[in-house]
Short mmCIF file of C-alpha atoms in Angstrom, two decimals:
data_model
loop_
_atom_site.label_atom_id
_atom_site.label_comp_id
_atom_site.label_asym_id
_atom_site.label_seq_id
_atom_site.Cartn_x
_atom_site.Cartn_y
_atom_site.Cartn_z
CA MET C 1 -163.34 60.44 110.25
CA GLN C 2 -166.97 60.19 109.20
CA HIS C 3 -169.26 62.60 107.31
CA PHE C 4 -166.50 64.06 105.09
CA HIS C 5 -168.30 63.19 101.87
CA PHE C 6 -171.62 64.34 103.36
CA VAL C 7 -170.10 67.80 103.84
CA TYR C 8 -168.82 67.82 100.28
CA MET C 9 -172.27 66.78 99.05
CA TRP C 10 -173.61 70.03 100.48
CA VAL C 11 -170.72 71.94 98.93
CA GLY C 12 -171.63 70.34 95.60
CA LEU C 13 -175.24 71.37 95.96
CA ILE C 14 -174.18 74.96 96.65
CA LEU C 15 -171.88 74.96 93.64
CA ALA C 16 -174.58 73.44 91.43
CA THR C 17 -177.10 76.02 92.63
CA PHE C 18 -174.84 78.92 91.70
CA GLY C 19 -173.67 77.41 88.41
CA CYS C 20 -170.05 76.81 89.42
CA LEU C 21 -169.87 73.15 88.36
CA SER C 22 -169.45 71.69 84.91
CA PRO C 23 -172.75 70.39 83.45
CA SER C 24 -171.86 66.74 84.13
CA LEU C 25 -170.87 67.41 87.75
CA ARG C 26 -173.88 69.67 88.24
CA ALA C 27 -176.21 66.86 87.15
CA ALA C 28 -174.44 64.38 89.40
CA SER C 29 -174.61 66.76 92.35
CA LEU C 30 -178.31 67.40 92.02
CA GLN C 31 -179.20 63.73 91.45
CA HIS C 32 -176.83 61.86 93.77
CA GLY C 33 -174.75 64.38 95.72
CA THR C 34 -171.59 63.16 93.95
CA ALA C 35 -170.04 62.19 90.65
CA GLU C 36 -169.84 58.48 89.89
CA HIS C 37 -167.04 56.73 91.80
CA GLY C 38 -163.83 56.47 89.77
CA VAL C 39 -165.16 58.45 86.81
CA THR C 40 -163.83 61.80 85.69
CA PRO C 41 -166.23 64.66 84.82
CA SER C 42 -165.80 63.71 81.15
CA GLY C 43 -167.12 60.22 81.92
CA VAL C 44 -163.86 58.47 81.04
CA SER C 45 -162.90 55.72 83.48
CA CYS C 46 -159.59 56.43 85.23
CA PRO C 47 -156.94 53.72 85.64
CA GLU C 48 -155.16 53.33 88.97
CA ARG C 49 -152.17 55.64 89.18
CA THR C 50 -149.33 55.85 91.65
CA VAL C 51 -146.49 58.30 91.12
CA VAL C 52 -143.23 58.33 93.09
CA LYS C 53 -141.98 61.81 93.95
CA ALA C 54 -138.71 63.08 95.36
CA ALA C 55 -139.81 66.71 95.49
CA LYS C 56 -139.87 68.99 98.49
CA ALA C 57 -143.37 69.48 99.87
CA PRO C 58 -144.52 73.10 99.56
CA VAL C 59 -145.10 74.85 102.86
CA PHE C 60 -148.34 76.73 103.46
CA THR C 61 -150.62 78.24 106.06
CA LEU C 62 -154.39 77.70 105.95
CA LYS C 63 -157.30 78.04 108.33
CA ASP C 64 -159.65 75.18 109.14
CA GLN C 65 -163.43 75.22 109.50
CA PHE C 66 -163.04 76.54 113.06
CA LYS C 67 -160.90 79.44 111.75
CA ARG C 68 -157.82 78.02 113.47
CA GLU C 69 -154.60 78.62 111.58
CA HIS C 70 -152.45 75.63 110.58
CA ARG C 71 -148.83 76.12 109.54
CA TYR C 72 -147.77 73.20 107.36
CA HIS C 73 -144.01 73.71 107.65
CA PHE C 74 -140.98 71.48 108.01
CA PRO C 75 -139.27 69.84 109.76
CA ARG C 76 -142.13 68.14 111.57
CA PRO C 77 -141.91 65.67 114.46
CA ARG C 78 -143.35 62.75 112.47
CA ALA C 79 -144.19 61.51 109.01
CA SER C 80 -147.46 62.73 107.56
CA VAL C 81 -150.06 61.90 104.98
CA LEU C 82 -151.51 65.00 103.36
CA ILE C 83 -154.81 64.28 101.62
CA VAL C 84 -156.14 66.84 99.14
CA ALA C 85 -159.57 66.58 97.54
CA ASP C 86 -162.17 68.70 95.87
CA TYR C 87 -165.88 67.97 95.82
CA ALA C 88 -165.62 65.28 93.13
CA GLY C 89 -162.68 63.55 94.83
CA SER C 90 -164.26 63.53 98.28
CA GLU C 91 -166.11 60.27 97.60
CA GLN C 92 -162.77 58.44 97.73
CA LEU C 93 -161.62 59.83 101.09
CA GLU C 94 -163.23 57.57 103.69
CA GLU C 95 -161.82 54.38 102.14
CA TRP C 96 -158.35 55.89 102.50
CA VAL C 97 -158.66 57.57 105.87
CA GLN C 98 -160.19 54.67 107.82
CA PRO C 99 -157.43 52.06 107.23
CA LEU C 100 -154.68 54.66 107.63
CA TYR C 101 -156.06 55.90 110.93
CA ALA C 102 -156.75 52.37 112.19
CA ARG C 103 -153.18 51.30 111.45
CA TYR C 104 -151.19 54.37 112.53
CA GLN C 105 -153.39 56.55 114.76
CA ASP C 106 -151.05 59.11 116.37
CA ARG C 107 -147.81 57.71 114.93
CA VAL C 108 -148.48 59.42 111.59
CA ALA C 109 -150.10 62.83 111.09
CA LEU C 110 -153.17 62.67 108.84
CA ASP C 111 -153.91 66.11 107.45
CA GLY C 112 -156.67 67.11 105.06
CA VAL C 113 -156.95 70.00 102.62
CA ALA C 114 -160.26 70.76 100.93
CA ASP C 115 -159.93 72.47 97.55
CA LEU C 116 -162.82 74.93 97.69
CA SER C 117 -161.68 77.24 94.90
CA LYS C 118 -165.00 76.85 93.05
CA VAL C 119 -167.03 78.13 96.01
CA PRO C 120 -168.20 81.74 95.47
CA ARG C 121 -166.91 84.17 98.08
CA PHE C 122 -170.41 84.95 99.38
CA ALA C 123 -171.06 81.23 100.06
CA ARG C 124 -167.88 80.60 102.05
CA GLY C 125 -169.48 81.17 105.44
CA MET C 126 -172.21 78.64 104.67
CA VAL C 127 -169.67 76.06 103.47
CA ARG C 128 -167.47 76.60 106.53
CA ALA C 129 -170.53 76.11 108.74
CA PHE C 130 -171.33 72.80 107.00
CA PHE C 131 -167.79 71.56 107.65
CA ARG C 132 -167.89 72.80 111.24
CA GLY C 133 -171.26 71.16 111.93
CA GLN C 134 -170.32 67.76 110.50
CA LEU C 135 -166.60 67.29 111.27
CA ASP C 136 -164.93 67.41 114.68
CA TYR C 137 -161.41 67.06 113.29
CA PRO C 138 -159.83 70.00 111.44
CA VAL C 139 -159.82 70.24 107.66
CA MET C 140 -157.75 73.00 106.11
CA LEU C 141 -159.84 75.07 103.70
CA ASP C 142 -158.09 76.09 100.48
CA TRP C 143 -160.42 78.81 99.17
CA SER C 144 -158.04 80.04 96.46
CA GLY C 145 -156.86 76.62 95.25
CA GLU C 146 -153.25 77.81 95.61
CA VAL C 147 -152.17 74.93 97.86
CA ALA C 148 -153.78 72.35 95.58
CA THR C 149 -152.00 73.92 92.60
CA ARG C 150 -148.61 73.99 94.32
CA TYR C 151 -148.95 70.28 95.13
CA ARG C 152 -149.77 69.60 91.45
CA TYR C 153 -153.06 68.20 92.56
CA GLN C 154 -155.20 66.16 90.16
CA PRO C 155 -158.79 67.51 90.30
CA GLY C 156 -161.69 65.11 90.68
CA GLU C 157 -159.65 62.54 92.63
CA ALA C 158 -158.31 61.98 96.12
CA ASN C 159 -154.61 62.94 96.16
CA LEU C 160 -152.46 61.42 98.91
CA PHE C 161 -148.95 62.65 99.64
CA VAL C 162 -146.71 60.64 101.98
CA ILE C 163 -144.24 63.17 103.38
CA ASP C 164 -141.22 62.52 105.58
CA PRO C 165 -140.49 64.71 108.65
CA ALA C 166 -137.97 66.76 106.64
CA GLY C 167 -140.65 67.65 104.07
CA ARG C 168 -139.78 65.33 101.18
CA ILE C 169 -142.67 63.81 99.25
CA VAL C 170 -141.78 60.12 99.12
CA LEU C 171 -145.01 58.91 97.51
CA LYS C 172 -147.98 60.42 95.73
CA VAL C 173 -151.09 58.33 95.12
CA ILE C 174 -154.04 59.51 93.05
CA GLY C 175 -157.57 58.09 92.98
CA GLY C 176 -159.63 55.61 94.92
CA VAL C 177 -158.17 53.05 97.26
CA SER C 178 -157.11 49.60 96.12
CA HIS C 179 -155.24 46.85 97.94
CA ALA C 180 -152.10 47.45 95.85
CA LYS C 181 -152.11 51.22 96.39
CA LEU C 182 -152.79 50.86 100.10
CA GLN C 183 -149.85 48.46 100.41
CA ARG C 184 -147.58 51.00 98.69
CA VAL C 185 -148.64 53.64 101.21
CA PHE C 186 -148.11 51.20 104.11
CA THR C 187 -144.64 50.34 102.77
CA ALA C 188 -143.64 54.00 102.42
CA LEU C 189 -144.89 54.85 105.91
CA GLY C 190 -143.30 51.74 107.39
CA GLY C 191 -139.93 52.84 106.06
CA LEU C 192 -140.37 56.33 107.47
CA LEU C 193 -141.46 55.01 110.87
CA ALA C 194 -138.43 52.69 110.97
CA CYS C 195 -136.20 55.73 110.39
CA GLN C 196 -137.97 57.71 113.12
CA SER C 197 -137.49 55.04 115.81
#
């Protein structure tokens, strides 16, 4: 689960080079490879937010960096955590993924979607190659931003969706990890795993 933000740093540099980032994100990309942790592009500090959802998870089909097609349809054999992030939100991913994978491993599906809608069409091959060269596990590439939009994704932040096997979103968490937010995710997944057994 390593190198995810490193890949997004390169995506950010490509976007900055071709003028596809806002001025504040462009400056952050060129200086540090990322926006400041927990700060929106406007520079306003974001409070922790956790939103409970009872909505049906949208189904979709996307290809990963290896051009393998993934059908995200329901029902599925197990509960899943779908993590959606753009370049700015990628800094928050590792702190979420590591404890989730350490605790659940194969009992819960961890799936990632990269919102790459700001990447110019001619740069897609280069971005896909960066992902392919740095990540062994698949990341679904959302070039149009349609999947992120359908999930009512909050740009600039990590967005985690805890989804039951039938496709109901039981919890949505936005932003960087905290002990309280991680415990809410653990509680939601624990309930789903109890139902599965």
